[in-house]
Coordinates of C-alpha atoms and ligand atoms in Angstrom, one line a residue:
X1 CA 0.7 -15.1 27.7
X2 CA 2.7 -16.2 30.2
X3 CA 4.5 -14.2 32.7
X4 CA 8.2 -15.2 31.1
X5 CA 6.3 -13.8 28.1
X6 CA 5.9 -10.7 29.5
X7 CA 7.5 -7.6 28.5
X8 CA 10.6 -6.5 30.8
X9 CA 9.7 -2.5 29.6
X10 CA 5.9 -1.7 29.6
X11 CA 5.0 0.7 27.2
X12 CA 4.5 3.6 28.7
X13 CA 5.4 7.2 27.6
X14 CA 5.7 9.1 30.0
X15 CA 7.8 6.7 32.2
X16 CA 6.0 6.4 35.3
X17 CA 8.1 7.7 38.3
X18 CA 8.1 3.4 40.1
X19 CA 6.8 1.2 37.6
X20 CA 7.1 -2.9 38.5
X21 CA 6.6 -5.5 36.2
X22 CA 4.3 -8.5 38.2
X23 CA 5.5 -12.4 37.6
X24 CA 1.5 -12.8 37.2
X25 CA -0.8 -13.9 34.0
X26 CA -1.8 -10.8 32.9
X27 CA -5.2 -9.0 33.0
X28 CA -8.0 -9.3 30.0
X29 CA -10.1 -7.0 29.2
X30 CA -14.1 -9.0 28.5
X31 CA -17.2 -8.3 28.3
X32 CA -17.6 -9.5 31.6
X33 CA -15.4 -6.6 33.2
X34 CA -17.0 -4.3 35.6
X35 CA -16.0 -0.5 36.3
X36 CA -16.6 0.2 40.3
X37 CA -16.0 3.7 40.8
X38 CA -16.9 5.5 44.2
X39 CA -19.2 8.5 44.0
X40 CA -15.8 11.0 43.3
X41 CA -14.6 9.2 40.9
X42 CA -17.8 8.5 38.7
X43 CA -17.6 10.5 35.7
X44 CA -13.5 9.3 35.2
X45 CA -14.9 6.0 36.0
X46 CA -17.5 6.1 33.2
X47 CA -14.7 7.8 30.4
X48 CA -12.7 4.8 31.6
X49 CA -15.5 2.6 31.2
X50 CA -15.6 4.2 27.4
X51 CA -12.1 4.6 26.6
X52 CA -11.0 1.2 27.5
X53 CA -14.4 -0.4 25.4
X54 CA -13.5 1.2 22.7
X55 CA -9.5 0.6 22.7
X56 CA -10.6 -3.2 22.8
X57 CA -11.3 -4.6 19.2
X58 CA -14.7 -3.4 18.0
X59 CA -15.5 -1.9 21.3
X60 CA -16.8 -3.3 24.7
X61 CA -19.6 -2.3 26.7
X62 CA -18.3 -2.4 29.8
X63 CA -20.6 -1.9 33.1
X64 CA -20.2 0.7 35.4
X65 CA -21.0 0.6 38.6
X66 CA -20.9 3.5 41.8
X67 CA -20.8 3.0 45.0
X68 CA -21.5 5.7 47.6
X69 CA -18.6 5.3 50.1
X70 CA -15.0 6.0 49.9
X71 CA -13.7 3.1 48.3
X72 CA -15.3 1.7 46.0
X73 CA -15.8 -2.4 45.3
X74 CA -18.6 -3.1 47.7
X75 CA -21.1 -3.5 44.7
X76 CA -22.8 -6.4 44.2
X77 CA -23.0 -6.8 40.6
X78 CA -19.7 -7.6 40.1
X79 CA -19.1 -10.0 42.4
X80 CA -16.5 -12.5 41.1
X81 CA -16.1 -10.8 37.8
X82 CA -13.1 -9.5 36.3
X83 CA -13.2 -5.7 37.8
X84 CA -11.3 -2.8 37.4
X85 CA -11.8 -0.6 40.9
X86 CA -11.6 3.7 40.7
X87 CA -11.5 5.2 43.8
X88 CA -10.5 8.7 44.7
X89 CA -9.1 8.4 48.5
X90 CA -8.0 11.3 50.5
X91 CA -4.7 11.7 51.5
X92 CA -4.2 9.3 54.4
X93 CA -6.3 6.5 53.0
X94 CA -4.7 6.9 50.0
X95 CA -1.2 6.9 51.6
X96 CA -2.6 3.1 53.5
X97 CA -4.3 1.8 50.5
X98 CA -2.9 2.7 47.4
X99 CA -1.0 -0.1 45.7
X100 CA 2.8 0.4 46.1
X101 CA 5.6 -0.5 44.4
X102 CA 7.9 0.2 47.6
X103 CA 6.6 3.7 47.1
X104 CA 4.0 6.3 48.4
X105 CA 1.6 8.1 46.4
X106 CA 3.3 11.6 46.6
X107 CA 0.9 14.7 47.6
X108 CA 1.2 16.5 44.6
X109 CA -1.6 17.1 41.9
X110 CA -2.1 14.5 39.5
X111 CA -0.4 11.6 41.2
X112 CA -1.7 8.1 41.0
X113 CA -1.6 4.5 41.7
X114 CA -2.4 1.8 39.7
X115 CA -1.8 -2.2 40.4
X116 CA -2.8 -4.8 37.7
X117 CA -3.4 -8.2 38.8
X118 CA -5.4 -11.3 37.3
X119 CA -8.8 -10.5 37.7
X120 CA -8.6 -6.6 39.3
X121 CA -7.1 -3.6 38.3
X122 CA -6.9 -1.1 41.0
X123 CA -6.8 2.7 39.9
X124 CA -6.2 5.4 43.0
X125 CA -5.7 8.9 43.0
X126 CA -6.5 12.0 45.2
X127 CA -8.2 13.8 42.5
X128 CA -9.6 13.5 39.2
X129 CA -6.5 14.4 37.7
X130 CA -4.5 12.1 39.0
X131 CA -7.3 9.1 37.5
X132 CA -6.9 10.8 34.5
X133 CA -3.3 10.0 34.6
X134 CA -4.0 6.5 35.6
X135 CA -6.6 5.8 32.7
X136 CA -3.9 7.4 30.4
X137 CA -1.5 4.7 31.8
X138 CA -3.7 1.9 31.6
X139 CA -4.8 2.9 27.7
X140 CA -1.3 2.5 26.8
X141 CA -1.1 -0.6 28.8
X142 CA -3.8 -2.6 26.8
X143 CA -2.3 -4.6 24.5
X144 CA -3.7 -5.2 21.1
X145 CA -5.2 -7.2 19.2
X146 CA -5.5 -9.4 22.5
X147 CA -7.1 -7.0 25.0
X148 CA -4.6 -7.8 27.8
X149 CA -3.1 -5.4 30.7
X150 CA 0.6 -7.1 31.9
X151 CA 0.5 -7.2 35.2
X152 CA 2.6 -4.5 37.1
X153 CA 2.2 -1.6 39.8
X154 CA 2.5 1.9 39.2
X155 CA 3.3 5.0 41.4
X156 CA 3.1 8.0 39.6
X157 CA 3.5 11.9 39.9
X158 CA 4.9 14.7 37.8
X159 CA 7.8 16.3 37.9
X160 CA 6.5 19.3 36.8
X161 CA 3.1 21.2 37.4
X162 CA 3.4 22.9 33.8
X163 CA 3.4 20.7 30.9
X164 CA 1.8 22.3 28.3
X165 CA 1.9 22.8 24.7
X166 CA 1.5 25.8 22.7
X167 CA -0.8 25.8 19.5
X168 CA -0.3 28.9 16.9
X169 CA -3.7 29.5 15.2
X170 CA -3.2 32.6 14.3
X171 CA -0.7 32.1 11.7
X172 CA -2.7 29.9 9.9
X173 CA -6.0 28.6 11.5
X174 CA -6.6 24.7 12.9
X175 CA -10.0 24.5 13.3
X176 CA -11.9 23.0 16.6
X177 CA -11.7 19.6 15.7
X178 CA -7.8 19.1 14.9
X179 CA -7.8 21.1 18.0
X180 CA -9.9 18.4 20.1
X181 CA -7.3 16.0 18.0
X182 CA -4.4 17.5 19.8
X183 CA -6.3 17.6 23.3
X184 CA -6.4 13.9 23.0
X185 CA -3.2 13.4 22.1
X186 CA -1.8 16.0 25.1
X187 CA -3.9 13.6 27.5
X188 CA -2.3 10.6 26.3
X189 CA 0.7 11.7 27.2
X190 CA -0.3 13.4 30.8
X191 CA 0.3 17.2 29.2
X192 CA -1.7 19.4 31.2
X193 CA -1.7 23.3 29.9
X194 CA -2.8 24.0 26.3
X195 CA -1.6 27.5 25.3
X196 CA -3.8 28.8 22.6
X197 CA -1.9 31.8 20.3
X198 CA -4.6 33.3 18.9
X199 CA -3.7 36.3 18.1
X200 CA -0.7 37.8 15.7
X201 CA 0.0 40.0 12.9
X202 CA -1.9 37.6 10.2
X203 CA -4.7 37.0 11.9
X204 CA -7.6 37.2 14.8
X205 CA -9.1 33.9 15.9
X206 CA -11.2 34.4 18.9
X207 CA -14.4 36.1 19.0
X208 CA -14.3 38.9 22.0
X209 CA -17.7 39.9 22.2
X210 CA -17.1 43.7 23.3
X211 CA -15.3 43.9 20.1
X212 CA -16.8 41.6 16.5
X213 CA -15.0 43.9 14.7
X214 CA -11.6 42.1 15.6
X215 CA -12.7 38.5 13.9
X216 CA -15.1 39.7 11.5
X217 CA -12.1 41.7 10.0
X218 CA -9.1 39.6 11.2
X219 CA -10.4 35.8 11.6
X220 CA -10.5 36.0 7.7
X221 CA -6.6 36.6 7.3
X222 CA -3.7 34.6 7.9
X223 CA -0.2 33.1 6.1
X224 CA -0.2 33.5 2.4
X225 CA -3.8 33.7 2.2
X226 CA -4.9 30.7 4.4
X227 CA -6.3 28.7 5.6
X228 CA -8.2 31.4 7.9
X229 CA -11.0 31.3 10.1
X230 CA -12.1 31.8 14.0
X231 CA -13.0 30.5 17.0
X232 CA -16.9 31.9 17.8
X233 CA -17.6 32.5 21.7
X234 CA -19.5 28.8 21.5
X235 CA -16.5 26.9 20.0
X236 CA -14.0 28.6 22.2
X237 CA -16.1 27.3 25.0
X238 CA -16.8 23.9 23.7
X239 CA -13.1 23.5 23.3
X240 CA -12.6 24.5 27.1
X241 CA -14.8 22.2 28.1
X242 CA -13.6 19.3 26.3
X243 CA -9.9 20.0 27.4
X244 CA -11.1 20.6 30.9
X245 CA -12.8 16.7 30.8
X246 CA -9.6 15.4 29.7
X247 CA -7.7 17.3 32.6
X248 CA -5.7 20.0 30.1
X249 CA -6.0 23.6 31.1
X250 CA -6.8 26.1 28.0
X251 CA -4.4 29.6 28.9
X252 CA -5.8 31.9 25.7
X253 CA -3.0 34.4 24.7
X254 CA -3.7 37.7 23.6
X255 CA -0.4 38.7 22.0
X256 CA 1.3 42.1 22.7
X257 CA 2.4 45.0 22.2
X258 CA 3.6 43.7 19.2
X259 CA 2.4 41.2 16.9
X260 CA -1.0 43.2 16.6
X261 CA -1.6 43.8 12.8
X262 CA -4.7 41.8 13.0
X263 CA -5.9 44.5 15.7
X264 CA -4.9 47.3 14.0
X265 CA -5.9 46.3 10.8
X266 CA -9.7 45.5 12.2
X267 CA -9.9 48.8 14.3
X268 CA -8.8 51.8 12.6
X269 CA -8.7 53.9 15.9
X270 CA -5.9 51.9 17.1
X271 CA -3.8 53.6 14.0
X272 CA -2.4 57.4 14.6
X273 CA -3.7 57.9 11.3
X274 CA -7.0 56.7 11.9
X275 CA -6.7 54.2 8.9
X276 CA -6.9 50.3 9.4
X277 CA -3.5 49.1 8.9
X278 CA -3.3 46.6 5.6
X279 CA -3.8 43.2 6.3
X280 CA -0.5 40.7 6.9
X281 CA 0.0 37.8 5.3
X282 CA 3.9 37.3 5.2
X283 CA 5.8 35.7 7.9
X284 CA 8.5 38.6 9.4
X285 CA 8.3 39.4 12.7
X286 CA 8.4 42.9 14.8
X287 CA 6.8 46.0 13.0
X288 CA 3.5 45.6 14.6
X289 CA 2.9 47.9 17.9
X290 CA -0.2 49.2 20.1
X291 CA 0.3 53.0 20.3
X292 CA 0.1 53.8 24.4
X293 CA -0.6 57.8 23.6
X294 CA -3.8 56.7 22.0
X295 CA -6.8 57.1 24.0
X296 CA -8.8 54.2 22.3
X297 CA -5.9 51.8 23.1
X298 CA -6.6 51.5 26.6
X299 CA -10.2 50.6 25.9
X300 CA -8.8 48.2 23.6
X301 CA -7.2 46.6 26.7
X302 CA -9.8 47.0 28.8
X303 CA -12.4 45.1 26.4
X304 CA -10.9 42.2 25.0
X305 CA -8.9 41.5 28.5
X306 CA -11.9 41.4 30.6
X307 CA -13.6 39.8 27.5
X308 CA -11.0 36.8 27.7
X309 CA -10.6 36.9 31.0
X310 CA -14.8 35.7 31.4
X311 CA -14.5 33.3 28.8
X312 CA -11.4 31.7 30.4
X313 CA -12.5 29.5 33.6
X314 CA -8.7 28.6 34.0
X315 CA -5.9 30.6 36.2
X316 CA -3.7 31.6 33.6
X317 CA -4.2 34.3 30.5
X318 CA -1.1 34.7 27.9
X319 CA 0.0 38.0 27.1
X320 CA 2.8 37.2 24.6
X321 CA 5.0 40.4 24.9
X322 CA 7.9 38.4 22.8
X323 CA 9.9 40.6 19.8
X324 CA 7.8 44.0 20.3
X325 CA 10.6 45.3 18.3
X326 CA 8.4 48.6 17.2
X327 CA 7.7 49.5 21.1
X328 CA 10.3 51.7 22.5
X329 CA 11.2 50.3 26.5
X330 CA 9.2 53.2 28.0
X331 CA 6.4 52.0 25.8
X332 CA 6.8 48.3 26.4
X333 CA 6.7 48.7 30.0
X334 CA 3.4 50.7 30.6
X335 CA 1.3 48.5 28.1
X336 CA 2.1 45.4 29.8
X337 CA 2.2 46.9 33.3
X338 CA -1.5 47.9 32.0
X339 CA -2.5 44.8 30.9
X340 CA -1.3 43.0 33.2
X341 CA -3.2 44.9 36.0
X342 CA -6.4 44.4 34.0
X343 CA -5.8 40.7 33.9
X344 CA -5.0 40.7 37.7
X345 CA -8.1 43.0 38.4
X346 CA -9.8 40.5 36.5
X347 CA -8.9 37.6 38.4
X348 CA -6.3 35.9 36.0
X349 CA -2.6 35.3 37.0
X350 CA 0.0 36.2 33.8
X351 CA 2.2 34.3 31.8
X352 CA 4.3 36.0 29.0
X353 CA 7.1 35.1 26.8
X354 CA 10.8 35.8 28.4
X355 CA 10.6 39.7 27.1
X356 CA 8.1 40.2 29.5
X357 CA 11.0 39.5 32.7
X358 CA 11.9 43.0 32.2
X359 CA 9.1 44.0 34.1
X360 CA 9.7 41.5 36.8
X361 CA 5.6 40.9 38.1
X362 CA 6.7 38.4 40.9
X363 CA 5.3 36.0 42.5
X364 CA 2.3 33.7 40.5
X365 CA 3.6 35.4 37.2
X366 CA 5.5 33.2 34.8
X367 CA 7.7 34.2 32.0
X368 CA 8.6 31.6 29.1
X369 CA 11.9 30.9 28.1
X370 CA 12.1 30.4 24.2
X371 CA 15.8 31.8 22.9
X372 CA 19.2 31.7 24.0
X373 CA 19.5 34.9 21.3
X374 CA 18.2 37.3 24.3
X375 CA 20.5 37.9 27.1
X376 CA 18.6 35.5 29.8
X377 CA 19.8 37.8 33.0
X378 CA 16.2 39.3 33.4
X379 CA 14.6 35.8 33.4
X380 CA 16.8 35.0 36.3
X381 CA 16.4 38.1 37.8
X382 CA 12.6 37.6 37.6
X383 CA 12.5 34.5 39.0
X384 CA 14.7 35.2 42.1
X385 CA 11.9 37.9 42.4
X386 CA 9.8 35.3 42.7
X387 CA 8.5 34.6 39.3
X388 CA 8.2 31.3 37.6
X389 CA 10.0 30.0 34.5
X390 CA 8.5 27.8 31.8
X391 CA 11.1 26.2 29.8
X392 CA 10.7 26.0 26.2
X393 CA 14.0 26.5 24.3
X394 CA 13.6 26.8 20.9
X395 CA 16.4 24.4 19.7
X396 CA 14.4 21.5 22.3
X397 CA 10.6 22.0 22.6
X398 CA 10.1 24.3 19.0
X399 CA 8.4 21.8 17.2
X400 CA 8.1 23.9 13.9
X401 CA 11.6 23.6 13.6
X402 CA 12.6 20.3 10.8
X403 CA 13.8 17.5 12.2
X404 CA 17.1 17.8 9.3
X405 CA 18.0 19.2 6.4
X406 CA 15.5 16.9 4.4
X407 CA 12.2 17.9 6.1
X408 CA 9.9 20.4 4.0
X409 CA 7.9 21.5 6.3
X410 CA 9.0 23.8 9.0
X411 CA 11.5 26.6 10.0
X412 CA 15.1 26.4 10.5
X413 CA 16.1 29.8 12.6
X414 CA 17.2 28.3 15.5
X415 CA 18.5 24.9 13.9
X416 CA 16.9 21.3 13.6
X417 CA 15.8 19.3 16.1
X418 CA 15.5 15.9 16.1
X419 CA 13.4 13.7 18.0
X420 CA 16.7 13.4 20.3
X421 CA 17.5 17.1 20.6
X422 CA 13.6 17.3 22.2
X423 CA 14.8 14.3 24.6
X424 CA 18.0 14.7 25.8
X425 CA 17.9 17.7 27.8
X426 CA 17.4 19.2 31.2
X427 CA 14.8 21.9 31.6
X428 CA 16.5 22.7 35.0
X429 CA 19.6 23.1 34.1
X430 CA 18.7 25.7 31.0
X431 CA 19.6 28.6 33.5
X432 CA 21.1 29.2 36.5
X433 CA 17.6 29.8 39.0
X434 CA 16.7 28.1 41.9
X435 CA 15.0 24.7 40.8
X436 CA 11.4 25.3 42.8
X437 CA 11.3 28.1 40.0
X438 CA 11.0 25.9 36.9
X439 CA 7.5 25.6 36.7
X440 CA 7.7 23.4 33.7
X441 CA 8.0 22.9 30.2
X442 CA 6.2 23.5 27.2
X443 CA 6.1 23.0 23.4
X444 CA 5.4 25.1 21.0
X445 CA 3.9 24.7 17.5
X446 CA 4.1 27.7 15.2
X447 CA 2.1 27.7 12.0
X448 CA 3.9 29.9 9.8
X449 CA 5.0 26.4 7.9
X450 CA 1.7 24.2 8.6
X451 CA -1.6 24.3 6.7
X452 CA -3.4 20.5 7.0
X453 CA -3.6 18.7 10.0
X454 CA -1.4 16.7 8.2
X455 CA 1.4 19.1 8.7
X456 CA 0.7 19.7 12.2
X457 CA 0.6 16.5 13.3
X458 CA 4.2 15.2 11.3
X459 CA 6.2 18.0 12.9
X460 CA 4.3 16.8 16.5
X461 CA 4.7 13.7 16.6
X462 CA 6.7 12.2 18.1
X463 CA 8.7 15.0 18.9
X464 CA 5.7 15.9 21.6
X465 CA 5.8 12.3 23.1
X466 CA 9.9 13.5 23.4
X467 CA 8.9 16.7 25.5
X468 CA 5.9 15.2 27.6
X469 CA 8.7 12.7 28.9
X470 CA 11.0 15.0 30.0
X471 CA 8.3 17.0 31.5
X472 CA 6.8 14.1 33.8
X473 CA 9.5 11.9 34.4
X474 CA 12.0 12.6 37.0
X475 CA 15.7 13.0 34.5
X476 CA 17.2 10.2 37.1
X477 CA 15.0 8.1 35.0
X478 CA 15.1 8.8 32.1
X479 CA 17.5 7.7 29.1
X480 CA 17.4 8.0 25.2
X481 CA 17.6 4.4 24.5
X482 CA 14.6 3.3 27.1
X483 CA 12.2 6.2 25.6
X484 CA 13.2 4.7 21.8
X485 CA 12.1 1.5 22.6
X486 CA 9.0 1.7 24.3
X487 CA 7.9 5.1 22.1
X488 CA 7.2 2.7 18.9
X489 CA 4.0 0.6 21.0
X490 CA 2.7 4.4 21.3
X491 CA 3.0 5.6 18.0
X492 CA 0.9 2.1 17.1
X493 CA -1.7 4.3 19.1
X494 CA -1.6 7.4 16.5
X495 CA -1.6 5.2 13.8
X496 CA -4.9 3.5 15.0
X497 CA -6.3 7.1 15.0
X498 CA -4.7 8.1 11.9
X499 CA -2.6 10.4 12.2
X500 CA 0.2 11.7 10.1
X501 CA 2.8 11.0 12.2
X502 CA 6.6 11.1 11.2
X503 CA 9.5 7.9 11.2
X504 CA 12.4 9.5 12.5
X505 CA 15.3 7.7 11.3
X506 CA 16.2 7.7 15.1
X507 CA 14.3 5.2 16.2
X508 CA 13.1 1.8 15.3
X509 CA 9.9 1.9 14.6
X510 CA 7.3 -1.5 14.4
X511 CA 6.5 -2.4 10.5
X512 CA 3.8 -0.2 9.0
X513 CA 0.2 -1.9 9.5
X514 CA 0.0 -3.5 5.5
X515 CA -3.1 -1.0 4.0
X516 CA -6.7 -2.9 5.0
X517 CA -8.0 -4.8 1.9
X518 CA -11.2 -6.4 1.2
Ligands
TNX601 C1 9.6 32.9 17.3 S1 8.5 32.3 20.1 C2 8.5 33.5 17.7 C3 7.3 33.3 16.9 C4 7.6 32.5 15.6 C5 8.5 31.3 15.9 C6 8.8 30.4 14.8 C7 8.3 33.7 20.0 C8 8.0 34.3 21.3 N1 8.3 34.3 18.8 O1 6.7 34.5 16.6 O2 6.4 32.0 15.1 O3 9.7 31.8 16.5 O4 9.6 29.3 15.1

C-alpha cells in the first residue's frame, strides 16, 4: 500500500482522544517481528505477542523478548528486525518519550501512546491498563487479509473511569464461556467494569459458600423454565481472573431488598411463614421483599455479603435496591443502610441503582441512573453530597430494548433504541450535577428476552460498540456519521469470531463474507 492509499479514518472504535494518520508505507506484521517488552510490561507484551499472531492469517509466532530496564529495545535479538516496543514508563519519562501527536500522555488510568512507523511500532503507557488499551488499538489497526498496521500516532485516555456493562444472569443464565465471550468483546472496545446481576426473583447464580442452599435451590430456576444454572465458587473465580487479565473489573450484585424470590424461595426462614416462597418464573417486577423484623434476615446479610465481598478482589460490590416496590421507606432504608455497612466493614465501596440515592451514602458510593420515570432530585441531591453517578438511561444504554418495531427479541418499556439513540447522547448532560460527578456510563443487558448466546449477542452488538464510544471518547469528538463509517471494519472483527451480531439498517455495513466452501 501506498501512503495515498491509506485510509484518511483508521478504524478504530472507540475514537482515540488525538489520532494522526502518518504519510509513511505502513507496518507489516512477519514472522520476523519481535515483541521487546521491559520487565513491567512483560505479561501485556506476551498477550500482545499472542493476540496479534493469531489476528494475522493462520497465526504467527512472534518472539518475545524482556529487557530489564525501563525502556525496553536494548535487546539484541532483534536487532534490525521489524519490532514492535512495550514499555511501561513512569510519569515523567513517559511525558519525554512517549510518541505524540502534538499531545501529552494525560495522567489518568488507562492512557496510552502508540506510534506506528515502517519497521517499529512503539506502545507506552503508565500501567498495564493503559497497554491493554494500546494492544486493543493496535488489534483493530491490523488490517486483514494483508497483516498491515497504517502508519499513524495515537494519544489516548478515557473520558470516563466507569465504562462498564451490566450482564443479567439471573433472569436466564449465560454460562462462563459466553461470559468470557463478552469479556473479550468489552476489551476490544476499552470497557472496563463488568457488572454481574446475579441475583433476582427467578433465579440464584452464584455459589456463597456460607449459604449452598441459595444455588442448590435457586441456580436451577429462571424465565419460563430456562435456561438455568450457576456460577460454582471456581467458575466465579476463573471468570475474575480472566476479566482481570484483560483489564475489566467484575462488581458482583447482590440484588435488594426486592427482587429476592430466589432467596426466599431457597431459605424458608427468610418467609414470616416459615414456608419457602414458590419459585418465579414470570417476568413482573416488585412483589419480592427481605422482611427487616426477621431475625434470620440479618444473618442472611451478614453471610452472603461477607461471602461476596471475599470472593470479589475488586473495589466495588452491587447492591441493586432498584423497584423494591413491597419494602415500605422505613424498611428500605434500614436494609440498605445494613448492607451497606457490612459491605463497607468488609472492605467494598457500594454501587446501587438510582433508588438507592435516597439514602444519600456519600462520598466513594455510586448510584446508577436507569429511568427518567423516577423523579431524579435524590440522584442530584446525592451526588452534590458527594456521591457518584453512573449513567445508564434506559432509552440509550438498555440494550434489551429492540432496536424497532420489527425486532423479536427484547423489551419495549421504555421505547426502542437504535444503534443511534445509544450514540447520540451526552451522559453529562442527562442531569443537572456537577460534571467531576459522572463517573461514567454503563450498559445494561437484561435477560428476560434472551436465551442463546445468539440472542445476547444480536441485541449487543453493535449497540455496545455505540455506548463504549461515548464512554471513552471526549463528545467534542465525536459524530454519528464518523462512528458509522469506521464501526463496519470492527464488526468484520465479530464476524471473524462468529458472533451473531445484528445489521442495523443505520449503517452501511461491508458485504457479508460469501459462506467458506470446499
Ligand atoms: C428495569 S433496571 C429493571 C430490570 C428489568 C429491566 C428490563 C432496573 C434497575 N430494573 O429489573 O430487567 O428494566 O429492561
Amino acid at each position: 500500500m501506498t501512503p495515498s492509499e491509506v485510509p484518511v479514518t483508521l478504524p478504530l472504535v472507540p475514537l482515540p482522544e488525538h489520532v494522526e494518520v502518518l504519510d509513511l508505507p505502513p507496518f507489516t506484521l512477519t514472522a520476523e517481528t519481535v515483541v521487546e517488552v521491559d520487565r513491567a510490561g512483560d505479561e501485556v507484551g506476551r498477550r500482545l505477542a499472542s493476540r496479534l499472531g493469531a489476528l494475522v492469517g493462520a497465526g504467527l509466532a512472534l518472539e518475545v523478548e524482556v529487557s530489564d530496564g525501563p525502556g525496553a529495545g536494548v535487546g539484541s535479538a532483534g536487532e534490525g528486525r521489524p519490532r514492535i516496543r512495550v514499555r511501561v514508563e513512569d510519569q515523567g519519562r513517559a511525558g519525554e518519550t512517549a510518541p505524540t501527536c502534538g499531545a501529552a500522555l494525560r495522567p489518568v488510568p488507562g492512557a496510552y501512546a502508540l506510534r506506528v512507523v515502517p519497521g517499529e511500532v512503539d506502545l507506552v503507557a503508565r500501567e498495564r491498563t493503559g497497554l491493554l488499551h494500546g494492544l486493543a488499538t493496535l488489534a483493530q489497526l491490523v488490517q486483514h487479509p494483508l497483516s498491515r498496521i497504517a502508519a499513524c500516532q495515537v494519544v489516548d485516555a478515557p473520558r470516563y473511569p466507569w465504562r462498564g456493562l451490566s450482564l443479567d444472569l439471573a433472569r436466564r443464565f449465560h454460562g462462563p464461556a459466553t461470559v468470557r465471550t463478552v469479556i473479550d468483546v468489552m476489551a476490544s472496545l476499552k470497557l472496563g467494569v463488568l457488572h454481574l446481576h446475579l441475583t433476582d426473583d427467578q433465579g440464584w447464580r452464584l455459589e456463597i459458600p456460607s449459604r449452598p442452599e441459595l444455588t442448590a435451590r435457586s441456580g436451577g430456576t429462571a424465565v419460563d423454565g430456562g435456561p438455568a444454572g450457576f456460577l460454582t465458587v471456581e467458575e466465579y473465580a476463573g471468570l475474575v481472573a480472566y476479566a482481570a487479565e484483560r483489564g475489566v473489573v467484575v462488581v458482583p450484585e447482590i440484588d435488594l431488598p426486592g427482587h429476592v424470590n430466589a432467596a426466599l424461595h431457597a431459605c424458608p426462614e427468610l418467609n414470616p411463614s416459615g414456608q419457602a416462597a414458590p419459585p418465579y418464573t414470570g417476568i413482573e417486577v416488585g412483589f419480592s421483599r427481605l422482611d427487616a423484623t426477621l431475625p434470620a434476615t440479618d444473618a442472611f446479610l451478614v453471610d452472603v455479603l461477607d461471602d461476596v465481598a471475599a470472593m470479589t478482589p475488586g473495589p466495588w460490590v452491587h447492591l441493586g435496591g432498584d423497584e423494591a416496590l413491597a419494602s415500605d421507606p422505613e424498611e428500605y432504608r434500614v436494609l440498605v443502610t445494613r448492607a451497606a455497612e457490612i459491605l463497607r466493614a468488609a472492605g467494598k465501596e457500594v454501587v446501587g441503582w438510582q433508588e438507592l440515592a435516597r439514602l444519600s451514602l456519600g462520598p466513594g458510593s455510586a448510584v446508577q441512573y436507569w429511568t427518567s420515570e423516577q423523579d431524579p432530585g435524590p440522584v442530584v441531591a446525592a451526588a452534590l453530597a458527594g456521591a457518584d453517578v453512573v449513567m445508564s438511561p434506559a432509552s440509550r444504554t438498555y440494550l434489551d430494548l429492540k432496536y424497532d418495531a420489527t425486532t423479536a427479541l427484547g423489551l419495549e418499556w421504555a421505547g426502542h433504541v437504535e444503534v443511534r439513540d445509544s450514540y447520540d447522547w451526552d451522559p453529562d448532560l442527562v442531569l443537572p450535577l456537577p460534571a467531576e460527578r459522572v463517573r461514567g456510563v454503563e450498559a445494561a443487558l437484561w435477560s428476560e428476552t434472551l436465551r442463546t448466546p445468539g440472542d445476547l449477542f444480536h441485541m449487543l452488538l453493535p449497540r455496545l460498540a455505540a455506548v463504549a464510544e461515548v464512554a471513552w471518547t471526549p463528545q467534542h469528538r465525536r459524530d454519528w456519521a464518523g462512528f458509522a463509517a469506521r464501526v463496519p471494519t470492527v464488526a468484520a472483527a465479530w464476524d471473524r469470531a462468529g458472533l451473531a451480531w445484528y445489521r442495523s439498517p443505520q449503517i452501511t455495513w461491508h458485504p457479508a463474507a460469501p459462506p467458506v466452501t470446499s
